[in-house]
mmCIF file of C-alpha atoms and ligand atoms in Angstrom:
data_model
loop_
_atom_site.group_PDB
_atom_site.id
_atom_site.type_symbol
_atom_site.label_atom_id
_atom_site.label_comp_id
_atom_site.label_asym_id
_atom_site.label_seq_id
_atom_site.Cartn_x
_atom_site.Cartn_y
_atom_site.Cartn_z
ATOM 1 C CA MET A 20 83.558 112.682 84.984
ATOM 2 C CA SER A 21 81.998 111.359 88.156
ATOM 3 C CA LEU A 22 83.501 107.769 88.726
ATOM 4 C CA LEU A 23 82.005 105.106 91.683
ATOM 5 C CA LEU A 24 83.719 102.497 92.367
ATOM 6 C CA VAL A 25 82.083 99.303 94.557
ATOM 7 C CA LEU A 26 84.190 97.547 96.324
ATOM 8 C CA GLU A 27 82.972 94.129 97.575
ATOM 9 C CA GLU A 28 83.781 92.625 100.657
ATOM 10 C CA ARG A 29 85.436 89.046 101.641
ATOM 11 C CA GLY A 30 85.308 88.077 105.163
ATOM 12 C CA GLY A 31 84.830 91.167 106.989
ATOM 13 C CA LYS A 32 87.745 92.918 105.112
ATOM 14 C CA ILE A 33 87.628 94.646 101.947
ATOM 15 C CA SER A 34 88.475 92.012 99.307
ATOM 16 C CA ARG A 35 92.437 92.652 97.349
ATOM 17 C CA PRO A 36 90.422 92.036 93.946
ATOM 18 C CA SER A 37 88.049 95.319 94.256
ATOM 19 C CA TRP A 38 91.956 97.404 95.417
ATOM 20 C CA GLU A 39 92.933 96.445 92.167
ATOM 21 C CA ALA A 40 90.349 98.212 90.837
ATOM 22 C CA LEU A 41 90.182 101.104 92.651
ATOM 23 C CA ALA A 42 94.369 100.902 91.423
ATOM 24 C CA ALA A 43 91.807 100.607 87.333
ATOM 25 C CA ALA A 44 89.688 103.692 88.569
ATOM 26 C CA HIS A 45 92.297 106.164 89.321
ATOM 27 C CA ARG A 46 93.775 105.301 85.667
ATOM 28 C CA LEU A 47 90.544 105.764 84.642
ATOM 29 C CA ALA A 48 89.954 109.061 86.727
ATOM 30 C CA LEU A 49 93.191 110.334 86.785
ATOM 31 C CA THR A 50 92.894 113.605 88.955
ATOM 32 C CA GLN A 51 89.103 113.422 89.266
ATOM 33 C CA GLU A 52 87.467 112.291 92.696
ATOM 34 C CA ILE A 53 86.713 109.137 92.850
ATOM 35 C CA THR A 54 83.226 107.730 95.527
ATOM 36 C CA ALA A 55 83.979 104.186 97.106
ATOM 37 C CA VAL A 56 80.671 102.098 97.731
ATOM 38 C CA VAL A 57 79.897 99.712 100.351
ATOM 39 C CA ILE A 58 77.256 98.102 100.659
ATOM 40 C CA GLY A 59 75.478 95.791 103.430
ATOM 41 C CA ALA A 60 73.601 95.382 106.566
ATOM 42 C CA GLU A 61 76.306 96.943 108.489
ATOM 43 C CA THR A 62 79.077 98.506 106.580
ATOM 44 C CA GLU A 63 81.210 101.144 109.609
ATOM 45 C CA ALA A 64 84.028 98.787 109.636
ATOM 46 C CA LEU A 65 84.352 98.486 105.704
ATOM 47 C CA ALA A 66 83.890 102.096 104.970
ATOM 48 C CA ALA A 67 86.400 103.154 107.586
ATOM 49 C CA GLU A 68 88.785 100.817 105.942
ATOM 50 C CA ALA A 69 87.452 102.188 102.357
ATOM 51 C CA ALA A 70 88.208 106.295 104.009
ATOM 52 C CA ALA A 71 91.507 105.141 104.840
ATOM 53 C CA LYS A 72 92.647 105.003 100.921
ATOM 54 C CA PRO A 73 92.639 107.711 98.399
ATOM 55 C CA VAL A 74 89.376 108.366 97.735
ATOM 56 C CA GLY A 75 87.033 111.192 97.117
ATOM 57 C CA LYS A 76 84.595 109.929 99.568
ATOM 58 C CA VAL A 77 82.336 106.611 100.549
ATOM 59 C CA VAL A 78 78.946 105.786 100.358
ATOM 60 C CA ARG A 79 77.353 102.755 102.986
ATOM 61 C CA VAL A 80 74.883 101.310 100.950
ATOM 62 C CA GLU A 81 72.551 100.138 104.001
ATOM 63 C CA HIS A 82 69.871 97.990 104.569
ATOM 64 C CA PRO A 83 68.829 94.784 106.904
ATOM 65 C CA LEU A 84 68.097 92.939 103.138
ATOM 66 C CA LEU A 85 71.485 93.718 102.428
ATOM 67 C CA LYS A 86 72.767 91.289 105.268
ATOM 68 C CA THR A 87 73.324 88.378 102.574
ATOM 69 C CA TYR A 88 74.351 88.818 98.955
ATOM 70 C CA THR A 89 71.594 88.357 96.488
ATOM 71 C CA ALA A 90 71.658 89.737 92.896
ATOM 72 C CA ASP A 91 68.407 91.375 93.385
ATOM 73 C CA GLY A 92 69.237 93.590 96.941
ATOM 74 C CA PHE A 93 72.193 94.523 95.116
ATOM 75 C CA SER A 94 70.860 95.405 91.803
ATOM 76 C CA LEU A 95 68.061 97.309 93.349
ATOM 77 C CA ALA A 96 69.830 99.454 95.993
ATOM 78 C CA LEU A 97 72.950 100.088 93.692
ATOM 79 C CA HIS A 98 70.692 101.390 91.144
ATOM 80 C CA GLN A 99 68.681 103.761 93.421
ATOM 81 C CA LEU A 100 72.394 105.284 94.159
ATOM 82 C CA LEU A 101 72.623 105.128 91.708
ATOM 83 C CA GLN A 102 69.873 107.456 90.202
ATOM 84 C CA SER A 103 70.608 109.809 93.137
ATOM 85 C CA GLN A 104 74.720 110.006 92.330
ATOM 86 C CA ASN A 105 74.363 110.261 88.249
ATOM 87 C CA PRO A 106 77.869 108.843 87.600
ATOM 88 C CA THR A 107 79.937 108.812 84.671
ATOM 89 C CA HIS A 108 81.536 105.788 85.052
ATOM 90 C CA VAL A 109 81.195 102.602 87.679
ATOM 91 C CA VAL A 110 83.984 100.388 88.410
ATOM 92 C CA PHE A 111 83.926 97.462 89.471
ATOM 93 C CA PRO A 112 86.221 94.079 90.450
ATOM 94 C CA HIS A 113 85.557 91.293 88.316
ATOM 95 C CA THR A 114 84.437 88.307 91.014
ATOM 96 C CA TYR A 115 81.621 86.225 90.798
ATOM 97 C CA GLN A 116 79.734 88.186 92.407
ATOM 98 C CA VAL A 117 79.831 91.161 90.061
ATOM 99 C CA ARG A 118 79.239 88.796 87.283
ATOM 100 C CA ASP A 119 75.793 87.710 88.983
ATOM 101 C CA TYR A 120 74.070 90.855 89.626
ATOM 102 C CA ALA A 121 76.129 94.073 87.678
ATOM 103 C CA PRO A 122 74.850 93.158 84.458
ATOM 104 C CA ALA A 123 71.564 93.192 85.679
ATOM 105 C CA LEU A 124 72.093 96.581 87.406
ATOM 106 C CA ALA A 125 73.908 97.702 83.580
ATOM 107 C CA CYS A 126 70.520 96.364 82.491
ATOM 108 C CA ARG A 127 68.214 98.456 84.382
ATOM 109 C CA MET A 128 70.044 101.323 82.995
ATOM 110 C CA GLY A 129 69.661 100.573 79.410
ATOM 111 C CA GLN A 130 73.782 99.996 79.342
ATOM 112 C CA VAL A 131 75.941 96.927 79.347
ATOM 113 C CA LEU A 132 78.714 95.529 81.388
ATOM 114 C CA ILE A 133 82.260 96.143 79.476
ATOM 115 C CA GLY A 134 83.478 92.734 81.863
ATOM 116 C CA ASP A 135 86.921 91.509 82.122
ATOM 117 C CA VAL A 136 88.654 94.915 81.250
ATOM 118 C CA THR A 137 92.827 94.147 81.337
ATOM 119 C CA GLY A 138 93.246 97.668 80.204
ATOM 120 C CA ILE A 139 92.415 100.922 79.838
ATOM 121 C CA GLU A 140 93.851 104.096 77.499
ATOM 122 C CA ASP A 141 92.856 107.672 77.429
ATOM 123 C CA GLY A 142 89.286 107.788 75.434
ATOM 124 C CA PRO A 143 88.887 105.782 77.777
ATOM 125 C CA ILE A 144 88.951 102.980 75.849
ATOM 126 C CA PHE A 145 88.650 99.391 77.320
ATOM 127 C CA THR A 146 90.968 96.699 76.311
ATOM 128 C CA ARG A 147 89.378 93.510 77.064
ATOM 129 C CA GLN A 148 90.343 89.411 75.746
ATOM 130 C CA LEU A 149 88.324 87.795 72.857
ATOM 131 C CA LEU A 150 87.869 83.923 71.894
ATOM 132 C CA GLN A 151 89.597 82.804 75.207
ATOM 133 C CA GLY A 152 92.525 85.147 75.208
ATOM 134 C CA ARG A 153 93.482 85.099 71.017
ATOM 135 C CA LEU A 154 92.293 88.016 70.564
ATOM 136 C CA ASN A 155 91.708 91.941 71.848
ATOM 137 C CA GLY A 156 88.633 93.895 71.690
ATOM 138 C CA SER A 157 88.952 97.663 72.703
ATOM 139 C CA TYR A 158 85.542 98.854 73.948
ATOM 140 C CA GLN A 159 84.435 102.829 74.252
ATOM 141 C CA HIS A 160 81.226 104.004 75.951
ATOM 142 C CA SER A 161 79.041 105.801 73.952
ATOM 143 C CA GLY A 162 75.535 107.279 74.112
ATOM 144 C CA ASN A 163 73.971 108.680 77.874
ATOM 145 C CA GLY A 164 74.110 107.309 81.421
ATOM 146 C CA PRO A 165 76.788 105.639 82.857
ATOM 147 C CA CYS A 166 79.628 103.454 81.377
ATOM 148 C CA PHE A 167 79.925 100.215 83.744
ATOM 149 C CA VAL A 168 82.916 98.290 84.316
ATOM 150 C CA SER A 169 85.009 95.074 85.468
ATOM 151 C CA VAL A 170 87.814 94.779 85.855
ATOM 152 C CA GLN A 171 90.531 91.780 85.652
ATOM 153 C CA ALA A 172 91.861 90.841 88.612
ATOM 154 C CA GLY A 173 95.645 90.860 88.222
ATOM 155 C CA ALA A 174 95.605 94.163 85.070
ATOM 156 C CA PHE A 175 95.883 96.411 87.749
ATOM 157 C CA ARG A 176 98.277 96.223 90.517
ATOM 158 C CA PRO A 177 97.708 98.315 92.883
ATOM 159 C CA ASP A 178 101.616 98.774 93.615
ATOM 160 C CA SER A 179 102.965 98.500 90.236
ATOM 161 C CA ASN A 180 100.995 100.770 87.545
ATOM 162 C CA PRO A 181 102.484 104.222 87.350
ATOM 163 C CA ASP A 182 99.080 105.899 86.823
ATOM 164 C CA SER A 183 97.494 103.760 89.438
ATOM 165 C CA ASN A 184 99.873 103.492 92.087
ATOM 166 C CA ILE A 185 97.840 103.387 95.572
ATOM 167 C CA ALA A 186 100.758 103.710 97.446
ATOM 168 C CA ALA A 187 102.077 106.559 96.243
ATOM 169 C CA LEU A 188 98.769 108.483 96.173
ATOM 170 C CA GLU A 189 98.307 107.705 99.644
ATOM 171 C CA ALA A 190 100.964 108.915 100.896
ATOM 172 C CA GLN A 191 100.812 111.996 98.793
ATOM 173 C CA SER A 192 97.241 112.140 100.175
ATOM 174 C CA ASN A 193 97.156 114.381 103.600
ATOM 175 C CA ALA A 194 94.235 114.993 103.388
ATOM 176 C CA GLY A 195 93.046 112.328 106.585
ATOM 177 C CA PRO A 196 90.380 109.798 105.567
ATOM 178 C CA ALA A 197 87.497 110.708 103.189
ATOM 179 C CA SER A 198 84.311 111.623 104.237
ATOM 180 C CA ILE A 199 81.537 109.022 104.550
ATOM 181 C CA GLU A 200 77.822 109.255 104.123
ATOM 182 C CA LEU A 201 74.689 106.849 104.154
ATOM 183 C CA PHE A 202 72.843 106.319 102.227
ATOM 184 C CA ALA A 203 69.325 103.889 102.836
ATOM 185 C CA PRO A 204 68.100 102.055 99.869
ATOM 186 C CA THR A 205 64.165 100.913 100.163
ATOM 187 C CA LEU A 206 63.969 97.520 100.162
ATOM 188 C CA ASP A 207 60.926 95.430 100.414
ATOM 189 C CA PRO A 208 61.548 90.688 101.241
ATOM 190 C CA ALA A 209 59.134 90.779 98.681
ATOM 191 C CA GLN A 210 61.834 92.051 95.730
ATOM 192 C CA ILE A 211 64.278 89.862 96.756
ATOM 193 C CA ARG A 212 63.497 86.339 94.762
ATOM 194 C CA THR A 213 66.289 84.541 95.545
ATOM 195 C CA LYS A 214 66.889 82.862 99.085
ATOM 196 C CA PRO A 215 70.997 82.628 100.105
ATOM 197 C CA GLY A 216 72.402 79.652 100.380
ATOM 198 C CA GLU A 217 76.095 79.505 101.918
ATOM 199 C CA PRO A 218 79.047 81.491 99.724
ATOM 200 C CA PHE A 219 80.199 79.233 96.293
ATOM 201 C CA ARG A 220 83.400 79.003 98.192
ATOM 202 C CA GLU A 221 83.118 77.725 101.614
ATOM 203 C CA SER A 222 79.882 75.670 100.495
ATOM 204 C CA ALA A 223 81.822 73.638 97.718
ATOM 205 C CA GLN A 224 85.594 73.700 99.271
ATOM 206 C CA THR A 225 87.039 75.253 96.248
ATOM 207 C CA VAL A 226 90.084 77.241 96.166
ATOM 208 C CA ASP A 227 89.656 81.441 95.856
ATOM 209 C CA LEU A 228 93.346 81.241 93.516
ATOM 210 C CA GLY A 229 92.344 84.484 92.465
ATOM 211 C CA SER A 230 93.407 85.755 96.455
ATOM 212 C CA ALA A 231 96.311 83.883 96.875
ATOM 213 C CA GLN A 232 99.558 85.010 97.378
ATOM 214 C CA ARG A 233 101.386 82.157 96.579
ATOM 215 C CA ILE A 234 100.757 79.661 94.046
ATOM 216 C CA VAL A 235 102.810 76.483 92.987
ATOM 217 C CA SER A 236 101.507 75.839 89.632
ATOM 218 C CA VAL A 237 102.295 72.678 87.842
ATOM 219 C CA GLY A 238 102.558 71.290 83.953
ATOM 220 C CA ARG A 239 102.922 68.934 81.742
ATOM 221 C CA GLY A 240 106.645 68.322 82.612
ATOM 222 C CA ILE A 241 105.118 66.586 85.863
ATOM 223 C CA LYS A 242 104.391 63.746 83.326
ATOM 224 C CA ASP A 243 102.083 61.462 85.264
ATOM 225 C CA ALA A 244 99.362 62.503 88.364
ATOM 226 C CA ASP A 245 102.233 60.055 90.752
ATOM 227 C CA ASN A 246 104.503 62.852 90.676
ATOM 228 C CA ILE A 247 101.914 65.634 91.732
ATOM 229 C CA PRO A 248 103.210 65.285 95.682
ATOM 230 C CA LEU A 249 106.419 65.664 94.508
ATOM 231 C CA VAL A 250 104.789 69.662 93.700
ATOM 232 C CA GLN A 251 102.549 69.663 96.333
ATOM 233 C CA ALA A 252 105.312 69.320 99.113
ATOM 234 C CA LEU A 253 106.985 71.978 97.367
ATOM 235 C CA ALA A 254 103.742 74.249 97.841
ATOM 236 C CA GLU A 255 103.423 72.920 101.627
ATOM 237 C CA ALA A 256 107.170 74.103 102.580
ATOM 238 C CA LEU A 257 106.156 77.912 101.057
ATOM 239 C CA GLY A 258 102.246 77.985 102.118
ATOM 240 C CA ALA A 259 101.160 78.463 98.798
ATOM 241 C CA GLU A 260 98.248 76.995 97.483
ATOM 242 C CA LEU A 261 98.856 74.387 94.492
ATOM 243 C CA ALA A 262 97.189 74.797 90.806
ATOM 244 C CA ALA A 263 97.935 73.745 87.808
ATOM 245 C CA SER A 264 98.501 74.104 83.622
ATOM 246 C CA ARG A 265 95.449 72.873 81.744
ATOM 247 C CA PRO A 266 96.393 69.622 80.624
ATOM 248 C CA ILE A 267 96.731 68.862 84.442
ATOM 249 C CA CYS A 268 92.988 69.090 84.721
ATOM 250 C CA ASP A 269 92.039 68.390 81.840
ATOM 251 C CA ASN A 270 93.457 64.901 82.746
ATOM 252 C CA GLY A 271 91.808 65.103 85.983
ATOM 253 C CA TRP A 272 95.524 64.696 88.131
ATOM 254 C CA LEU A 273 94.320 68.173 89.676
ATOM 255 C CA PRO A 274 90.236 69.291 89.803
ATOM 256 C CA MET A 275 89.372 72.019 86.962
ATOM 257 C CA GLU A 276 89.094 74.785 89.568
ATOM 258 C CA ARG A 277 92.466 74.820 89.818
ATOM 259 C CA GLN A 278 93.223 75.468 86.487
ATOM 260 C CA VAL A 279 94.893 78.826 86.097
ATOM 261 C CA GLY A 280 94.925 80.445 82.161
ATOM 262 C CA SER A 281 92.802 81.958 79.608
ATOM 263 C CA SER A 282 89.866 78.955 79.993
ATOM 264 C CA GLY A 283 90.986 78.610 83.820
ATOM 265 C CA GLN A 284 91.422 80.840 86.523
ATOM 266 C CA THR A 285 93.264 84.280 86.783
ATOM 267 C CA VAL A 286 95.668 85.543 89.435
ATOM 268 C CA ALA A 287 97.778 87.816 90.467
ATOM 269 C CA PRO A 288 99.692 86.221 93.890
ATOM 270 C CA LYS A 289 103.269 88.119 95.099
ATOM 271 C CA LEU A 290 105.015 84.823 93.874
ATOM 272 C CA TYR A 291 104.213 82.460 91.031
ATOM 273 C CA MET A 292 106.083 79.308 91.230
ATOM 274 C CA ALA A 293 105.981 77.515 87.338
ATOM 275 C CA VAL A 294 107.338 73.997 87.454
ATOM 276 C CA GLY A 295 107.411 71.901 83.966
ATOM 277 C CA ILE A 296 105.278 74.852 82.296
ATOM 278 C CA SER A 297 105.745 75.592 79.039
ATOM 279 C CA GLY A 298 104.325 79.016 79.254
ATOM 280 C CA ALA A 299 101.779 79.105 76.515
ATOM 281 C CA ILE A 300 99.923 81.543 75.913
ATOM 282 C CA GLN A 301 96.744 80.789 77.074
ATOM 283 C CA HIS A 302 98.610 79.706 80.344
ATOM 284 C CA LEU A 303 100.475 83.209 80.436
ATOM 285 C CA VAL A 304 97.043 85.467 80.283
ATOM 286 C CA GLY A 305 95.956 83.479 83.271
ATOM 287 C CA MET A 306 99.632 84.568 85.665
ATOM 288 C CA LYS A 307 101.601 87.785 83.981
ATOM 289 C CA GLY A 308 99.936 89.868 86.580
ATOM 290 C CA SER A 309 102.189 88.099 89.496
ATOM 291 C CA GLN A 310 104.394 90.249 91.297
ATOM 292 C CA CYS A 311 107.260 87.419 91.396
ATOM 293 C CA ILE A 312 107.754 84.310 88.550
ATOM 294 C CA VAL A 313 109.464 81.559 88.976
ATOM 295 C CA ALA A 314 110.333 79.223 86.565
ATOM 296 C CA ILE A 315 111.397 75.915 86.522
ATOM 297 C CA ASN A 316 111.779 73.671 82.569
ATOM 298 C CA LYS A 317 114.101 72.027 81.465
ATOM 299 C CA ASP A 318 114.327 73.197 78.299
ATOM 300 C CA PRO A 319 115.956 77.395 78.129
ATOM 301 C CA ASP A 320 113.910 78.285 75.322
ATOM 302 C CA ALA A 321 110.390 77.778 76.890
ATOM 303 C CA PRO A 322 108.440 80.890 76.908
ATOM 304 C CA ILE A 323 108.096 80.613 80.492
ATOM 305 C CA PHE A 324 111.495 81.985 81.245
ATOM 306 C CA GLU A 325 110.569 85.392 78.815
ATOM 307 C CA VAL A 326 107.748 86.102 82.140
ATOM 308 C CA ALA A 327 109.954 84.646 84.391
ATOM 309 C CA ASP A 328 112.134 87.193 87.192
ATOM 310 C CA TYR A 329 113.790 83.938 88.071
ATOM 311 C CA GLY A 330 114.251 81.071 85.950
ATOM 312 C CA ILE A 331 116.256 77.612 86.922
ATOM 313 C CA VAL A 332 116.947 75.627 83.897
ATOM 314 C CA GLY A 333 117.015 71.792 85.237
ATOM 315 C CA ASP A 334 115.095 68.734 85.611
ATOM 316 C CA LEU A 335 112.161 69.563 88.181
ATOM 317 C CA PHE A 336 112.402 65.331 89.552
ATOM 318 C CA GLU A 337 115.834 67.402 90.897
ATOM 319 C CA VAL A 338 115.307 70.799 91.595
ATOM 320 C CA VAL A 339 111.527 70.956 93.164
ATOM 321 C CA PRO A 340 112.782 68.087 95.926
ATOM 322 C CA ALA A 341 116.123 70.285 96.919
ATOM 323 C CA LEU A 342 113.946 73.395 96.845
ATOM 324 C CA THR A 343 111.258 71.544 99.214
ATOM 325 C CA GLU A 344 114.176 70.629 101.609
ATOM 326 C CA ALA A 345 115.725 73.612 101.313
ATOM 327 C CA LEU A 346 113.134 75.606 102.733
ATOM 328 C CA LYS A 347 112.081 73.004 105.375
ATOM 329 C CA VAL A 348 115.395 73.351 106.409
ATOM 330 C CA ALA A 349 114.689 77.492 106.017
ATOM 331 C CA ARG A 350 111.884 77.426 108.317
ATOM 332 C CA GLY A 351 113.322 74.450 111.089
HETATM 333 C C1 FAD B 420 90.562 77.549 73.532
HETATM 334 C C2 FAD B 420 92.615 77.293 74.388
HETATM 335 C C3 FAD B 420 91.742 76.795 76.067
HETATM 336 C C4 FAD B 420 93.497 77.002 76.651
HETATM 337 N N1 FAD B 420 93.088 77.428 77.641
HETATM 338 C C5 FAD B 420 94.499 77.506 78.720
HETATM 339 C C6 FAD B 420 94.559 77.172 80.068
HETATM 340 O O1 FAD B 420 93.411 78.337 80.816
HETATM 341 N N2 FAD B 420 95.148 77.215 80.908
HETATM 342 C C7 FAD B 420 96.055 76.461 80.422
HETATM 343 O O2 FAD B 420 97.262 76.391 80.742
HETATM 344 N N3 FAD B 420 96.468 76.394 78.801
HETATM 345 C C8 FAD B 420 95.158 76.143 78.669
HETATM 346 N N4 FAD B 420 95.187 75.976 76.998
HETATM 347 C C9 FAD B 420 96.706 75.033 76.838
HETATM 348 C C10 FAD B 420 97.471 75.653 76.411
HETATM 349 O O3 FAD B 420 97.666 76.020 75.008
HETATM 350 C C11 FAD B 420 99.083 74.543 76.220
HETATM 351 O O4 FAD B 420 98.835 73.699 75.560
HETATM 352 C C12 FAD B 420 99.022 74.396 77.844
HETATM 353 O O5 FAD B 420 99.271 75.988 78.688
HETATM 354 C C13 FAD B 420 100.628 73.484 77.917
HETATM 355 O O6 FAD B 420 100.673 73.284 78.911
HETATM 356 P P1 FAD B 420 102.081 73.147 79.933
HETATM 357 O O7 FAD B 420 102.645 73.709 79.695
HETATM 358 O O8 FAD B 420 101.791 72.607 81.106
HETATM 359 O O9 FAD B 420 102.583 71.329 78.682
HETATM 360 P P2 FAD B 420 103.783 71.593 77.407
HETATM 361 O O10 FAD B 420 103.449 72.671 76.548
HETATM 362 O O11 FAD B 420 103.770 69.956 77.335
HETATM 363 O O12 FAD B 420 104.815 71.805 78.598
HETATM 364 C C14 FAD B 420 105.631 71.232 79.064
HETATM 365 C C15 FAD B 420 106.928 71.878 80.134
HETATM 366 O O13 FAD B 420 107.322 71.253 80.595
HETATM 367 C C16 FAD B 420 109.185 71.501 80.116
HETATM 368 N N5 FAD B 420 109.687 69.464 81.089
HETATM 369 C C17 FAD B 420 109.261 68.647 81.097
HETATM 370 N N6 FAD B 420 110.064 68.026 81.412
HETATM 371 C C18 FAD B 420 110.553 68.274 82.204
HETATM 372 C C19 FAD B 420 111.485 68.240 83.244
HETATM 373 N N7 FAD B 420 111.736 66.555 83.783
HETATM 374 N N8 FAD B 420 111.701 69.099 83.865
HETATM 375 C C20 FAD B 420 111.930 70.249 84.092
HETATM 376 N N9 FAD B 420 110.896 70.905 82.462
HETATM 377 C C21 FAD B 420 110.253 69.873 82.282
HETATM 378 C C22 FAD B 420 109.598 70.568 78.970
HETATM 379 O O14 FAD B 420 110.078 71.634 78.892
HETATM 380 C C23 FAD B 420 107.972 72.173 78.628
HETATM 381 O O15 FAD B 420 108.224 73.480 78.710
HETATM 382 C C24 FAD B 420 94.588 76.423 76.626
HETATM 383 C C25 FAD B 420 94.216 75.984 74.320
HETATM 384 C C26 FAD B 420 93.257 76.517 74.021
HETATM 385 C C27 FAD B 420 93.046 76.010 72.730
#
């Protein structure tokens, strides 16, 4: 097995979902060598960052036309790399960017992308959710050519999956940084059919909950849109992003981009605080990968407590202001 992992840049650094994809790649490759790929017009710093991780080698796919992301540029450049490397598996983080170009790349190689994978079993057999989380589907690659896989945010935590514990692998590795190679694809401006605009997140001023370290999420227990500022204040005191369950967004109390769950965003913060959220399965699939889950709910039997690390059984209208005040005092 030869495995190629395509890392994604965000703000001049390798993105956190990329490290989760590395954890998935280790689950897939086990003892096999992983080739990490960074792509752009100037990839030296990204390559150095990747080379410090437990990978066999790093390939810098570099070309001036890759300065800004385009689906044409990325898929053409990576297609040339794949033809030269001939890997058995190609792994990506399941990001907006990957969703945009990876299916076209897989198609160029006569393959499909097994997208949004949440589990990998021996075989390898890949699990992905169907019908908005109500069913799990199992997929196995067959035939010739590479197997293309993108992994869901939060499904493969670098520091909690024993098969893919990046920190432990780093500690074991005495070999120093991985070697770095340069790959210069042949690209022509006429091949790039789209003119890139500003990245989606910045231009639309939307929130990337998938990258948030702390999230305070509000559910129907809040009762009315006028009460949202109560939870907003807690989020601010914690330096957290504000998110919500679906009814809150359906009611227009918060924008849809803040919805967590099977039909919203998948998140994996260090801290997820669920306020007045019952813990329906469609919500849980979007946040159960969080490192620490704190639930505030007046119903001691609410399903959210089954996944919570800490639970406060109580009225959120009492608990939330008290918590916000205590945090403000603690922070000075
Ligand atoms: C196809 C499909 C896709 C879906 N996708 C999503 C999705 O992406 N995300 C999502 O969240 N849902 C989704 N849902 C909806 C999901 O099934 C639930 O209906 C929803 O998650 C419930 O939201 P909630 O927990 O805020 O509300 P409820 O289930 O109504 O829970 C409210 C909770 O607040 C507690 N509460 C009430 N008052 C107080 C108080 N004063 N103090 C403390 N606690 C209090 C209650 O005990 C209760 O547990 C989807 C459903 C379908 C069918």
